[in-house]
PDB file of C-alpha atoms in Angstrom:
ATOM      1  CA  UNK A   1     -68.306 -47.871 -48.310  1.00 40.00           C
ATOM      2  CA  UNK A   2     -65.660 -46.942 -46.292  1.00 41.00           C
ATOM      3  CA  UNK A   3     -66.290 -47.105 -42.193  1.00 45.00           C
ATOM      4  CA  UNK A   4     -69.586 -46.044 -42.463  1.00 42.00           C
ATOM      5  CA  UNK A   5     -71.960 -49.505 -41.868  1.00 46.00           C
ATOM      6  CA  UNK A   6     -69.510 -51.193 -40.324  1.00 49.00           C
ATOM      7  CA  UNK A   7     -71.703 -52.244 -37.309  1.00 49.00           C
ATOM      8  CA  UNK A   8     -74.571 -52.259 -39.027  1.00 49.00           C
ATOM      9  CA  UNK A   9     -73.012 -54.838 -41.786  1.00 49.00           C
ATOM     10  CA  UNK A  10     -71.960 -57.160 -38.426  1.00 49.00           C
ATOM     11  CA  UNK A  11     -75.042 -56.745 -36.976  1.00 51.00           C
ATOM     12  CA  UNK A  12     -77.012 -57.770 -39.984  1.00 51.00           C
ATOM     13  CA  UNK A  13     -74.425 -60.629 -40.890  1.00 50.00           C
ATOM     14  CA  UNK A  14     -74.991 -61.662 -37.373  1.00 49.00           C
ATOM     15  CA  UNK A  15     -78.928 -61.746 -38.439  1.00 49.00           C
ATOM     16  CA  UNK A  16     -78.634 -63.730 -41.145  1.00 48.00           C
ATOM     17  CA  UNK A  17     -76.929 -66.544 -39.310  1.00 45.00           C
ATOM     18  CA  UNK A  18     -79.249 -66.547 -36.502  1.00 51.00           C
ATOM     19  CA  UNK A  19     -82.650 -66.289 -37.603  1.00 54.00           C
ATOM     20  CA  UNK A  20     -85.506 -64.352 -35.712  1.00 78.00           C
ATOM     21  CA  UNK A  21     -84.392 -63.027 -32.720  1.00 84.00           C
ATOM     22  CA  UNK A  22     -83.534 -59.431 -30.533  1.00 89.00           C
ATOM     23  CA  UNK A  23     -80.317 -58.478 -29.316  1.00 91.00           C
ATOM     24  CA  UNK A  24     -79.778 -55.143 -27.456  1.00 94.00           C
ATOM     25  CA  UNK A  25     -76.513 -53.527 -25.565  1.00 95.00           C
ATOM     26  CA  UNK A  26     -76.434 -51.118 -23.549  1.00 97.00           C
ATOM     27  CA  UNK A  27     -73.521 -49.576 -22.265  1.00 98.00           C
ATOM     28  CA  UNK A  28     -74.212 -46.966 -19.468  1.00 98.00           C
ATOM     29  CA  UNK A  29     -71.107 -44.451 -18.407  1.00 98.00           C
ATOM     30  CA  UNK A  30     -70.612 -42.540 -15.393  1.00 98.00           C
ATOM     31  CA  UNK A  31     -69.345 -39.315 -15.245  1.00 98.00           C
ATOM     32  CA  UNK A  32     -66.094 -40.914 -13.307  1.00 97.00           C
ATOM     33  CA  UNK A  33     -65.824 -43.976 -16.410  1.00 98.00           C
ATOM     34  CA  UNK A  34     -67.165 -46.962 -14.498  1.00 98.00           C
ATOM     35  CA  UNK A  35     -70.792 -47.897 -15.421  1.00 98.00           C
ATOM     36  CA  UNK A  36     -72.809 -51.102 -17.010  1.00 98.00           C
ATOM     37  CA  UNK A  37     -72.963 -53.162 -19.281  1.00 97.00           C
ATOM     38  CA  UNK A  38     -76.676 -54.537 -20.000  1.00 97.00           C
ATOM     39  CA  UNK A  39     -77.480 -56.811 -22.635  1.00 95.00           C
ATOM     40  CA  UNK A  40     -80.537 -59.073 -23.670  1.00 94.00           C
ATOM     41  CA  UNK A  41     -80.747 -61.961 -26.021  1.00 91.00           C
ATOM     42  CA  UNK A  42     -84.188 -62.978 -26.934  1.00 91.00           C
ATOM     43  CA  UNK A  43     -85.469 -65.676 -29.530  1.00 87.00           C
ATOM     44  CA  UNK A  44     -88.882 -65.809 -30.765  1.00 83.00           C
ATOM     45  CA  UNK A  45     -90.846 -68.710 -28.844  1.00 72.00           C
ATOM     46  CA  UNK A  46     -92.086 -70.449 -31.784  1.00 68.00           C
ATOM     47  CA  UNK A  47     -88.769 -70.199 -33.689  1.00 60.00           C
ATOM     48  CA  UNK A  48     -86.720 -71.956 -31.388  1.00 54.00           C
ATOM     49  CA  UNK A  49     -89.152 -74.627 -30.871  1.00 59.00           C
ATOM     50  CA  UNK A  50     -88.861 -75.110 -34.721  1.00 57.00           C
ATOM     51  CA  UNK A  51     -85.077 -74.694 -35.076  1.00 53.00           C
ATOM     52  CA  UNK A  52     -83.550 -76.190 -32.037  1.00 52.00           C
ATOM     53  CA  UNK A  53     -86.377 -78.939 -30.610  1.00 56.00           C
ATOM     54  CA  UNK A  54     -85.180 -81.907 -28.616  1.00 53.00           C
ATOM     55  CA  UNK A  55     -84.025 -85.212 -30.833  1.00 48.00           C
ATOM     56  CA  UNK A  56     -85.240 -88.299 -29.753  1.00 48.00           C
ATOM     57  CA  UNK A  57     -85.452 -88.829 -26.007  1.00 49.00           C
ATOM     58  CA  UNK A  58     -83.830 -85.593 -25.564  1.00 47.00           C
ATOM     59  CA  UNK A  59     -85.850 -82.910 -22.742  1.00 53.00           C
ATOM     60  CA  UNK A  60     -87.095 -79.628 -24.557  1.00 50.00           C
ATOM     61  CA  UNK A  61     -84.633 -77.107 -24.061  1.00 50.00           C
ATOM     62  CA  UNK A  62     -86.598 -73.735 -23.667  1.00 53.00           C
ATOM     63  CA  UNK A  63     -85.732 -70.477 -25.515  1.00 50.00           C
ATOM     64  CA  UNK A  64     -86.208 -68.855 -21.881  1.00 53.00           C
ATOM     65  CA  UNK A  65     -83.268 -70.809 -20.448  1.00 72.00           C
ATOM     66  CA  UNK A  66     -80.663 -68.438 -18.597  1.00 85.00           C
ATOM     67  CA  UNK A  67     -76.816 -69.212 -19.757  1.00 89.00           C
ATOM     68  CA  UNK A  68     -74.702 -70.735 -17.403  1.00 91.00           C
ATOM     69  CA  UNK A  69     -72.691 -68.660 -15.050  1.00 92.00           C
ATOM     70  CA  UNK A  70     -69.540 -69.910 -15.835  1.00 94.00           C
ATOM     71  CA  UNK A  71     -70.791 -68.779 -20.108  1.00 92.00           C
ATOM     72  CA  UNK A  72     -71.496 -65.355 -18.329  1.00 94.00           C
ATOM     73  CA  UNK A  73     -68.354 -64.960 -17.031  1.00 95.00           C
ATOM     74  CA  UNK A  74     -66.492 -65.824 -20.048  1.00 93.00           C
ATOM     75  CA  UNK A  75     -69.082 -63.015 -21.796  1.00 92.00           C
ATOM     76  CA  UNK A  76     -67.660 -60.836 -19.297  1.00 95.00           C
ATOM     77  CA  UNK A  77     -63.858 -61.448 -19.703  1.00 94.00           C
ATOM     78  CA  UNK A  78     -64.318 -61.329 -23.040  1.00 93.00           C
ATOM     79  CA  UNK A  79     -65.260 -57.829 -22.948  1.00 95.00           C
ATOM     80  CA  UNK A  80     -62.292 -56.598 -20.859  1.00 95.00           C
ATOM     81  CA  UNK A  81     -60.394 -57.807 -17.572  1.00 91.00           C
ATOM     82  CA  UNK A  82     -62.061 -54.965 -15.720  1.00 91.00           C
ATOM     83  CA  UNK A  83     -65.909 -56.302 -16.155  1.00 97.00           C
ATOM     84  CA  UNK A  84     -67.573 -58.417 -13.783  1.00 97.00           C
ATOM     85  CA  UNK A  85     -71.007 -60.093 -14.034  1.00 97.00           C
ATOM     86  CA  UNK A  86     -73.605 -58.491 -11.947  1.00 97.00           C
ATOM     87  CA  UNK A  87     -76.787 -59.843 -12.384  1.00 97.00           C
ATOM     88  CA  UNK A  88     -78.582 -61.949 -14.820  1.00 96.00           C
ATOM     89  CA  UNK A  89     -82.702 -62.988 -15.092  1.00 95.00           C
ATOM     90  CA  UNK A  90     -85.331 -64.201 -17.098  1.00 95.00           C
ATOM     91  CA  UNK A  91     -86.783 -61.860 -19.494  1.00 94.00           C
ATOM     92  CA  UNK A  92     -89.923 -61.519 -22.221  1.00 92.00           C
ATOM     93  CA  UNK A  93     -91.180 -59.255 -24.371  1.00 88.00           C
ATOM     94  CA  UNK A  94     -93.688 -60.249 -26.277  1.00 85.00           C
ATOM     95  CA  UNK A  95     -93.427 -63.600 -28.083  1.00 83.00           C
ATOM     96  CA  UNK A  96     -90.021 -63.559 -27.377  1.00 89.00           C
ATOM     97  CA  UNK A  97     -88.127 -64.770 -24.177  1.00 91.00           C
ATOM     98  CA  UNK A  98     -84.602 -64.936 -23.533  1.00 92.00           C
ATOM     99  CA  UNK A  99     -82.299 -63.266 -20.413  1.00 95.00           C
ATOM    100  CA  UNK A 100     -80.880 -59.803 -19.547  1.00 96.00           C
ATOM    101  CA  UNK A 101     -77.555 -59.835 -18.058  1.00 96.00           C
ATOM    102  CA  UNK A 102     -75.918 -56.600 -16.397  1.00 98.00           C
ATOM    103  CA  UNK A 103     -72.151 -56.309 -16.351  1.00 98.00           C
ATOM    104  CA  UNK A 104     -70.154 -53.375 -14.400  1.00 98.00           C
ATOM    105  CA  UNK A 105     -66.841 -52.303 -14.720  1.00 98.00           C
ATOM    106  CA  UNK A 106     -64.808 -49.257 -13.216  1.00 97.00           C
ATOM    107  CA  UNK A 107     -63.067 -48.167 -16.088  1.00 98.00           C
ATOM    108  CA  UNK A 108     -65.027 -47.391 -19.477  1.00 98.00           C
ATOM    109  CA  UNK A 109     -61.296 -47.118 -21.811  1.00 97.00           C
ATOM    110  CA  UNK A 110     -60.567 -51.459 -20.365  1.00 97.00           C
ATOM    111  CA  UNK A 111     -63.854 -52.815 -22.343  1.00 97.00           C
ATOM    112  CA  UNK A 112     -64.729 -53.351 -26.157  1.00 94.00           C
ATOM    113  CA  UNK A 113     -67.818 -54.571 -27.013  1.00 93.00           C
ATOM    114  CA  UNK A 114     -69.796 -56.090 -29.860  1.00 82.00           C
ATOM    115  CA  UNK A 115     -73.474 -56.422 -30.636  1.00 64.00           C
ATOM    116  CA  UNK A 116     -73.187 -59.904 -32.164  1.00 63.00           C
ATOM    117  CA  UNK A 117     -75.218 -62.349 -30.710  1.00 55.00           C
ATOM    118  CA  UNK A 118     -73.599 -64.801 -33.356  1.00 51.00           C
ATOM    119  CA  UNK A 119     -70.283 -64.817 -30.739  1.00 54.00           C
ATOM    120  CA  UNK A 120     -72.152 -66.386 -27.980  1.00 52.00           C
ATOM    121  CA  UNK A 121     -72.898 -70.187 -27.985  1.00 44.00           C
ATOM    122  CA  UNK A 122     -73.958 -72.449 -25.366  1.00 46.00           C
ATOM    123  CA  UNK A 123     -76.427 -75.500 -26.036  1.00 37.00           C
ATOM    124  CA  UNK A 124     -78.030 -75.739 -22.314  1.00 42.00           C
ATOM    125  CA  UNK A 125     -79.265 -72.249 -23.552  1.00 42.00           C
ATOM    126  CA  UNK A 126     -79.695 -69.528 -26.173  1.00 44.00           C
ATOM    127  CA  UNK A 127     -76.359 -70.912 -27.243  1.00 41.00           C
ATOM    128  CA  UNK A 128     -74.888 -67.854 -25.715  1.00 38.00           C
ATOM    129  CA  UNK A 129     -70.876 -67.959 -25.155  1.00 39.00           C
ATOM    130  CA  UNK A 130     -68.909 -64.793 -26.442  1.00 37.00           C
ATOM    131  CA  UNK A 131     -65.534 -66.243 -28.141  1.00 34.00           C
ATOM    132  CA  UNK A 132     -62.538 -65.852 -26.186  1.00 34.00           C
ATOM    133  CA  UNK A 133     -59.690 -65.075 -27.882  1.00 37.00           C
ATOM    134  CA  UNK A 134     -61.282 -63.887 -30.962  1.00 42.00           C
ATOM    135  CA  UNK A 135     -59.880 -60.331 -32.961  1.00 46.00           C
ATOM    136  CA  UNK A 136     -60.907 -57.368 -31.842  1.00 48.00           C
ATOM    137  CA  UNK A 137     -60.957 -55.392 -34.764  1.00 60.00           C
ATOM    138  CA  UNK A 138     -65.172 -55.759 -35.116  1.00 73.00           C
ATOM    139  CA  UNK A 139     -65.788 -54.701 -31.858  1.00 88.00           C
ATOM    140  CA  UNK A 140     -66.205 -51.145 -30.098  1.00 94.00           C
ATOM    141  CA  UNK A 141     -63.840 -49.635 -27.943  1.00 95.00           C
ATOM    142  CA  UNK A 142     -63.851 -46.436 -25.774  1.00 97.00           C
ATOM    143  CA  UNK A 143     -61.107 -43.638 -24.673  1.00 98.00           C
ATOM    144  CA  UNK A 144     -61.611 -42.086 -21.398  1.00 98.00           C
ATOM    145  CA  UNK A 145     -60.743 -38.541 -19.633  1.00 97.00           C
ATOM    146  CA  UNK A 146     -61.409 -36.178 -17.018  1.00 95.00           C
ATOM    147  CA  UNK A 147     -60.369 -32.516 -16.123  1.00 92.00           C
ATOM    148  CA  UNK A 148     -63.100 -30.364 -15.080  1.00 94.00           C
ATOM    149  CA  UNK A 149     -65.576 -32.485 -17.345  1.00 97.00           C
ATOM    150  CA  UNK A 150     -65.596 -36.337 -18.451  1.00 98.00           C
ATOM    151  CA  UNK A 151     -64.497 -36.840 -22.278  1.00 98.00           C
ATOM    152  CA  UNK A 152     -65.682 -40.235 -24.229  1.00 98.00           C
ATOM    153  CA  UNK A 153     -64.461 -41.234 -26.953  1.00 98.00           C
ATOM    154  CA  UNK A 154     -66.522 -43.885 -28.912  1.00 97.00           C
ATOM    155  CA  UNK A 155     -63.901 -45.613 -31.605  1.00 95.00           C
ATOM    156  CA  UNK A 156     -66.377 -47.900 -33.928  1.00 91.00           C
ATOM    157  CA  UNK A 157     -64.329 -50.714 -35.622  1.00 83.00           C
ATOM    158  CA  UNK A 158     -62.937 -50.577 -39.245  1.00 70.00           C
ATOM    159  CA  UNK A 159     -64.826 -52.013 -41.775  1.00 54.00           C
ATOM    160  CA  UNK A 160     -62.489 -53.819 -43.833  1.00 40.00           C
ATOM    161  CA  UNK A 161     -62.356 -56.199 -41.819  1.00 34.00           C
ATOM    162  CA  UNK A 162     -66.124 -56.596 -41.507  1.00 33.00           C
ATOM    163  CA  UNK A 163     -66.875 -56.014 -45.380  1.00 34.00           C
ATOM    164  CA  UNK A 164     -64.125 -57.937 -46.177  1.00 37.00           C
ATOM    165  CA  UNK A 165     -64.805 -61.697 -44.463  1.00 37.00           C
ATOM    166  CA  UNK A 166     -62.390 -64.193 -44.438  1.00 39.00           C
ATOM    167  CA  UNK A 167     -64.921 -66.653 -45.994  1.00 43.00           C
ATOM    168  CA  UNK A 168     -67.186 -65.504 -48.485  1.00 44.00           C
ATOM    169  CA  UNK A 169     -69.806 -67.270 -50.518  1.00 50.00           C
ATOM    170  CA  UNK A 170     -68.557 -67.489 -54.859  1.00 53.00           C
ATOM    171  CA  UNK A 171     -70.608 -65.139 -56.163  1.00 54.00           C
ATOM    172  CA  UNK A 172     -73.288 -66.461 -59.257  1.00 51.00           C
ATOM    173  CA  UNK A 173     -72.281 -65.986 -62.886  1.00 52.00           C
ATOM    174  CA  UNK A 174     -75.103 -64.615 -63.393  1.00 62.00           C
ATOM    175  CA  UNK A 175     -78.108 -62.583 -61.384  1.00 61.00           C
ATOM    176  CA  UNK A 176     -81.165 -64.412 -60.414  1.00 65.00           C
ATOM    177  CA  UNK A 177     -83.796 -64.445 -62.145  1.00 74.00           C
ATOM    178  CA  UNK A 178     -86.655 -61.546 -60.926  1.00 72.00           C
ATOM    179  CA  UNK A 179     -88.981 -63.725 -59.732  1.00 79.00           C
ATOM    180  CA  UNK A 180     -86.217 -65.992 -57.505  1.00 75.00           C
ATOM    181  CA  UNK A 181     -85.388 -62.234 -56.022  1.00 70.00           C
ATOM    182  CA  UNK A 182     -88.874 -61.621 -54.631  1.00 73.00           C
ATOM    183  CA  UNK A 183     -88.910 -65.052 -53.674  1.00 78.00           C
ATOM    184  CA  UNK A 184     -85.967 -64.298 -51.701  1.00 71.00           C
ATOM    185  CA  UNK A 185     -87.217 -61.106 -50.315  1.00 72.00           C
ATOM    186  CA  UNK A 186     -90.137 -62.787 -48.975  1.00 76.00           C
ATOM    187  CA  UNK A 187     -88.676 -65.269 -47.065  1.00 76.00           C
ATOM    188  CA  UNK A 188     -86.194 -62.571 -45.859  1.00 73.00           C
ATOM    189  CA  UNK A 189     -89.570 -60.886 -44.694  1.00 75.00           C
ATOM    190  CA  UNK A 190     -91.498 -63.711 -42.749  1.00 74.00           C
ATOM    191  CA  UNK A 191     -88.036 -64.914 -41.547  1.00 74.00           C
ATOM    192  CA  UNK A 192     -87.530 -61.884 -39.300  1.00 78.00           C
ATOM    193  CA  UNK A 193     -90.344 -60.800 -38.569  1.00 79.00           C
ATOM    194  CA  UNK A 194     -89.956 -59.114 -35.234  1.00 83.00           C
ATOM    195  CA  UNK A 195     -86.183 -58.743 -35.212  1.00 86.00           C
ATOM    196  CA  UNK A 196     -84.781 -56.201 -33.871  1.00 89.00           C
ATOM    197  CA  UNK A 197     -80.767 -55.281 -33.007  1.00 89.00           C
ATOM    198  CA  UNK A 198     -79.960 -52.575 -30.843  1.00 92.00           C
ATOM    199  CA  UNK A 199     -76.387 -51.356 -30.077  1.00 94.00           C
ATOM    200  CA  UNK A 200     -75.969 -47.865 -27.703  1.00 96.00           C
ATOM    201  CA  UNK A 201     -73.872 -45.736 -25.273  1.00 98.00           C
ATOM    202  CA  UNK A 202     -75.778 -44.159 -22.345  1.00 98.00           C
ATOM    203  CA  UNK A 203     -74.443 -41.303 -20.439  1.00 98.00           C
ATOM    204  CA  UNK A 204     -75.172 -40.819 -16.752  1.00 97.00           C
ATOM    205  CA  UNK A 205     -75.442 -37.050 -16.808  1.00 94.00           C
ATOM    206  CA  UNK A 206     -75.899 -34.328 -18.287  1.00 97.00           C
ATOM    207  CA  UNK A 207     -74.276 -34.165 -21.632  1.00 97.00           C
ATOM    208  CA  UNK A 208     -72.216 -30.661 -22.322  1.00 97.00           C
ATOM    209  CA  UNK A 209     -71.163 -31.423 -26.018  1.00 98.00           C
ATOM    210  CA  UNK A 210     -71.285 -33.969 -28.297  1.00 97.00           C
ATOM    211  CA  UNK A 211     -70.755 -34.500 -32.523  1.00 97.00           C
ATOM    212  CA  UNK A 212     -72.755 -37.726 -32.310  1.00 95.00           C
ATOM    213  CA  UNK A 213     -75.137 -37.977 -35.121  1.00 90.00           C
ATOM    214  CA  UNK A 214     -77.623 -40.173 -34.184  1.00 92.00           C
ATOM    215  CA  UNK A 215     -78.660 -39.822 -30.552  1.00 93.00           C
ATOM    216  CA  UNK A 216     -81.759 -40.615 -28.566  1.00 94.00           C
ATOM    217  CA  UNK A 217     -81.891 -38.376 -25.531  1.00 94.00           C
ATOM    218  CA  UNK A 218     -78.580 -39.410 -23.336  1.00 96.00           C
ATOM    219  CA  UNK A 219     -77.586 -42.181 -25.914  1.00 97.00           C
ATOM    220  CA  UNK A 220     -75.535 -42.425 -28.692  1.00 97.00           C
ATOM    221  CA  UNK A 221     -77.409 -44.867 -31.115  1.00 95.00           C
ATOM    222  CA  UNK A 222     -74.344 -47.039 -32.432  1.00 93.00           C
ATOM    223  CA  UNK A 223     -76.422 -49.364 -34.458  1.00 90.00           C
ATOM    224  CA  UNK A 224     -80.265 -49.868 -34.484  1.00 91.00           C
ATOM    225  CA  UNK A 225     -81.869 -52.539 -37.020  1.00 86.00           C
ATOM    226  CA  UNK A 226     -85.475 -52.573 -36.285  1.00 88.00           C
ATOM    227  CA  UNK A 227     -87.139 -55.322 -39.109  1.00 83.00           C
ATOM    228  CA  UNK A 228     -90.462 -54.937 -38.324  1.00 82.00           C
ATOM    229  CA  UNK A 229     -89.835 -51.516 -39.336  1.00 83.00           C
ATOM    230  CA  UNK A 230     -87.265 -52.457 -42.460  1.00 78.00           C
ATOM    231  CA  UNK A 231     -89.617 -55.014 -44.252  1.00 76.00           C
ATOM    232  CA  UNK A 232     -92.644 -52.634 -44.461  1.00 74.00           C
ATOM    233  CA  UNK A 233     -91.128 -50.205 -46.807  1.00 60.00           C
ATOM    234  CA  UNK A 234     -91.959 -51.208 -50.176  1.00 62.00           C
ATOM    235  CA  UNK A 235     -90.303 -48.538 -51.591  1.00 57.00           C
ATOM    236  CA  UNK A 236     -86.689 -49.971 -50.287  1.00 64.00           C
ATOM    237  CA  UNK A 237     -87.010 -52.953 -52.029  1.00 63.00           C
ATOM    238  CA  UNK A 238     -84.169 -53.034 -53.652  1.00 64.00           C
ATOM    239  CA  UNK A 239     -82.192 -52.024 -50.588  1.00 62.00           C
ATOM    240  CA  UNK A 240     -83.451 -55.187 -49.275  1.00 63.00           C
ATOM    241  CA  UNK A 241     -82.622 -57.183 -51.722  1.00 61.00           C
ATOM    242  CA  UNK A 242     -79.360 -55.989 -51.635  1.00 60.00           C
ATOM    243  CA  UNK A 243     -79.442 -56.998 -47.978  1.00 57.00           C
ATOM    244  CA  UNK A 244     -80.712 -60.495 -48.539  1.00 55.00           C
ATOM    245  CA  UNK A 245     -77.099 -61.337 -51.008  1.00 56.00           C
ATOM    246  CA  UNK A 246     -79.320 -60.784 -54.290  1.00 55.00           C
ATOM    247  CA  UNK A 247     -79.520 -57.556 -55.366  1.00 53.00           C
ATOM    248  CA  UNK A 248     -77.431 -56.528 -58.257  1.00 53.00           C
ATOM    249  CA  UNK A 249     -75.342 -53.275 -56.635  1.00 51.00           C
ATOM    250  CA  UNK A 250     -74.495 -52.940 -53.278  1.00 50.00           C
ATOM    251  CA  UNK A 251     -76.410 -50.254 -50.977  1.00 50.00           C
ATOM    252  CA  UNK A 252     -74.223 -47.036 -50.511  1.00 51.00           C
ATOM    253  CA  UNK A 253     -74.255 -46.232 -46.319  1.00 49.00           C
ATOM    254  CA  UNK A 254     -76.242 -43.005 -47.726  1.00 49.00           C
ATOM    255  CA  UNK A 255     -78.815 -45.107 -48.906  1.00 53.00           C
ATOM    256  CA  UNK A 256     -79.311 -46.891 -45.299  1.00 61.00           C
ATOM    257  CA  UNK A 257     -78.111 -44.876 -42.456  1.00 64.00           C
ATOM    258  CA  UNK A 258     -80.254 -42.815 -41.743  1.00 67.00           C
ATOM    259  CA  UNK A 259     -82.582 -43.074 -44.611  1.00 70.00           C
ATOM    260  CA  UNK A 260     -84.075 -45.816 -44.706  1.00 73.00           C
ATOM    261  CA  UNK A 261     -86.784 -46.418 -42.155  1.00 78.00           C
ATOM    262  CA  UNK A 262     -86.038 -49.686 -39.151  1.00 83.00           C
ATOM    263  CA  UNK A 263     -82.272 -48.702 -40.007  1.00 83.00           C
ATOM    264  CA  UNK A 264     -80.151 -45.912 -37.701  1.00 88.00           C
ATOM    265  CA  UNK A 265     -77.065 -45.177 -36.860  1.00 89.00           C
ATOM    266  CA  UNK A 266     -73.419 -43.708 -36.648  1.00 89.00           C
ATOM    267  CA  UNK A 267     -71.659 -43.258 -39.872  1.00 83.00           C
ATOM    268  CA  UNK A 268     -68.031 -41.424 -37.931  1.00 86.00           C
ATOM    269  CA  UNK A 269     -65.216 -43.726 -37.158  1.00 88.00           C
ATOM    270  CA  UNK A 270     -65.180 -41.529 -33.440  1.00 94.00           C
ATOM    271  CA  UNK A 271     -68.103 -40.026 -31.860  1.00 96.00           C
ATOM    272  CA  UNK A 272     -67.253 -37.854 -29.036  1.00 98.00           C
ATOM    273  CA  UNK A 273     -69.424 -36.841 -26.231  1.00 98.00           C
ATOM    274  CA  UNK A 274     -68.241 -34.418 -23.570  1.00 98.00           C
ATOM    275  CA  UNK A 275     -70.537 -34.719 -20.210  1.00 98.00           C
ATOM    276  CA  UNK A 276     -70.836 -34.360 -16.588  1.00 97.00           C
TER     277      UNK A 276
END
């Protein structure tokens, strides 16, 4: 596969571990390389009722909870020493509820960042706490430069690293059985049901150049997993199934990127966008 998923494969890993819920980052630059960070966590009402209900004589913990400053903070150092928590609140869309905190920082190149929502933990909330300490070779990072115009330079992680986990699963002798695969695929279906994962670079200005190759408007679309959008195509079934751990070949980034419908994109290592 080369680089090509390699956010997409840790955003969908990421989905797989935490059930039905939407997770979207936003990082907005500034023609002088400071800018925001914005970034929402939201879990579908009923599914966290289900999954993470008070035990006995416990109070119900509600998916709308807001993290704990001191879990922001760490979110924030854990994205670079430059980046300080701005603002957070409550925020819904839909069935789903959750927070939207906004980060700034003065100096783009000094942050990575990394659309997994499975790196933030916290029990008085959405279990959100990014991990301190952990690589940095599945995150995003950014080069900065200005003459007469501002230069970024998004650098998307390698994907060995993210292809290749440390822990994987033995695979079966043999491949299920048909009907255990659309099993499978249905479950994968009403499972995420309204999931979405959204990872993207806005640019403050106007953009000169750039050799991007998925872009909405002023931002670079880094990865963009819509499900709702994913598990209506019949005809990608057995992309799917690839996707759910049992299909019988693995999906080539050509086959996703792109291509399939509910699944964008970058596919370069770099993207570079020249703006002012």
């Amino acid at each position: 596969m080369g680089r090509l998923t390699a956010v997409f494969i840790v955003l969908m890993s990421a989905a797989l571990l935490q059930g039905c819920i939407r997770v979207s980052t936003t990082v907005s630059v500034n023609p002088d390389g400071s800018g925001t960070v914005t970034e929402r966590l939201l879990m579908n009402r009923s599914y966290f009722k289900t999954m993470f209900g008070p035990g006995k004589g416990e109070k119900q913990t509600s998916a709308a909870d807001i993290p704990s400053r001191e879990n922001l903070e760490k979110n924030a150092s854990a994205m670079g020493e430059d980046v300080r928590l701005k603002s957070v609140r409550k925020y819904t869309e839909g069935l789903f509820e959750g927070y939207e905190a906004v980060y700034t920082f003065r100096d783009v190149a000094r942050i990575n960042i990394s659309g997994r929502p499975d790196e933030r933990r916290d029990a008085d909330s959405l279990r959100t706490e990014s991990v301190i300490g952990s690589g940095r070779n599945d995150r995003v990072g950014f080069r900065f430069s200005r003459d007469s115009l501002a230069t970024l330079v998004i650098v998307l992680p390698e994907s060995r690293s993210l292809l290749e986990p440390e822990i994987r699963g033995t695979p079966p002798p043999t491949p299920p059985a048909p009907d255990q695969q659309k099993l499978s695929l249905a479950i994968f279906r009403e499972v995420f049901k309204g999931t979405r994962m959204r990872l993207v670079v806005a640019f403050r200005g106007e953009i000169v150049s750039s050799d991007a190759e998925c872009m909405d408007g002023s931002e670079v679309v880094l990865a963009d997993v819509d499900f709702d959008r994913l598990l209506l195509e019949e005809s990608h079934e057995d992309a799917l199934l690839n996707l759910t751990g049992y299909g019988s070949v693995s999906p080539s980034p050509g086959e996703l990127f792109n291509r399939v419908p509910g699944v964008r994109g970058e596919t370069k290592q770099k993207v570079t966008v020249v703006f002012r």
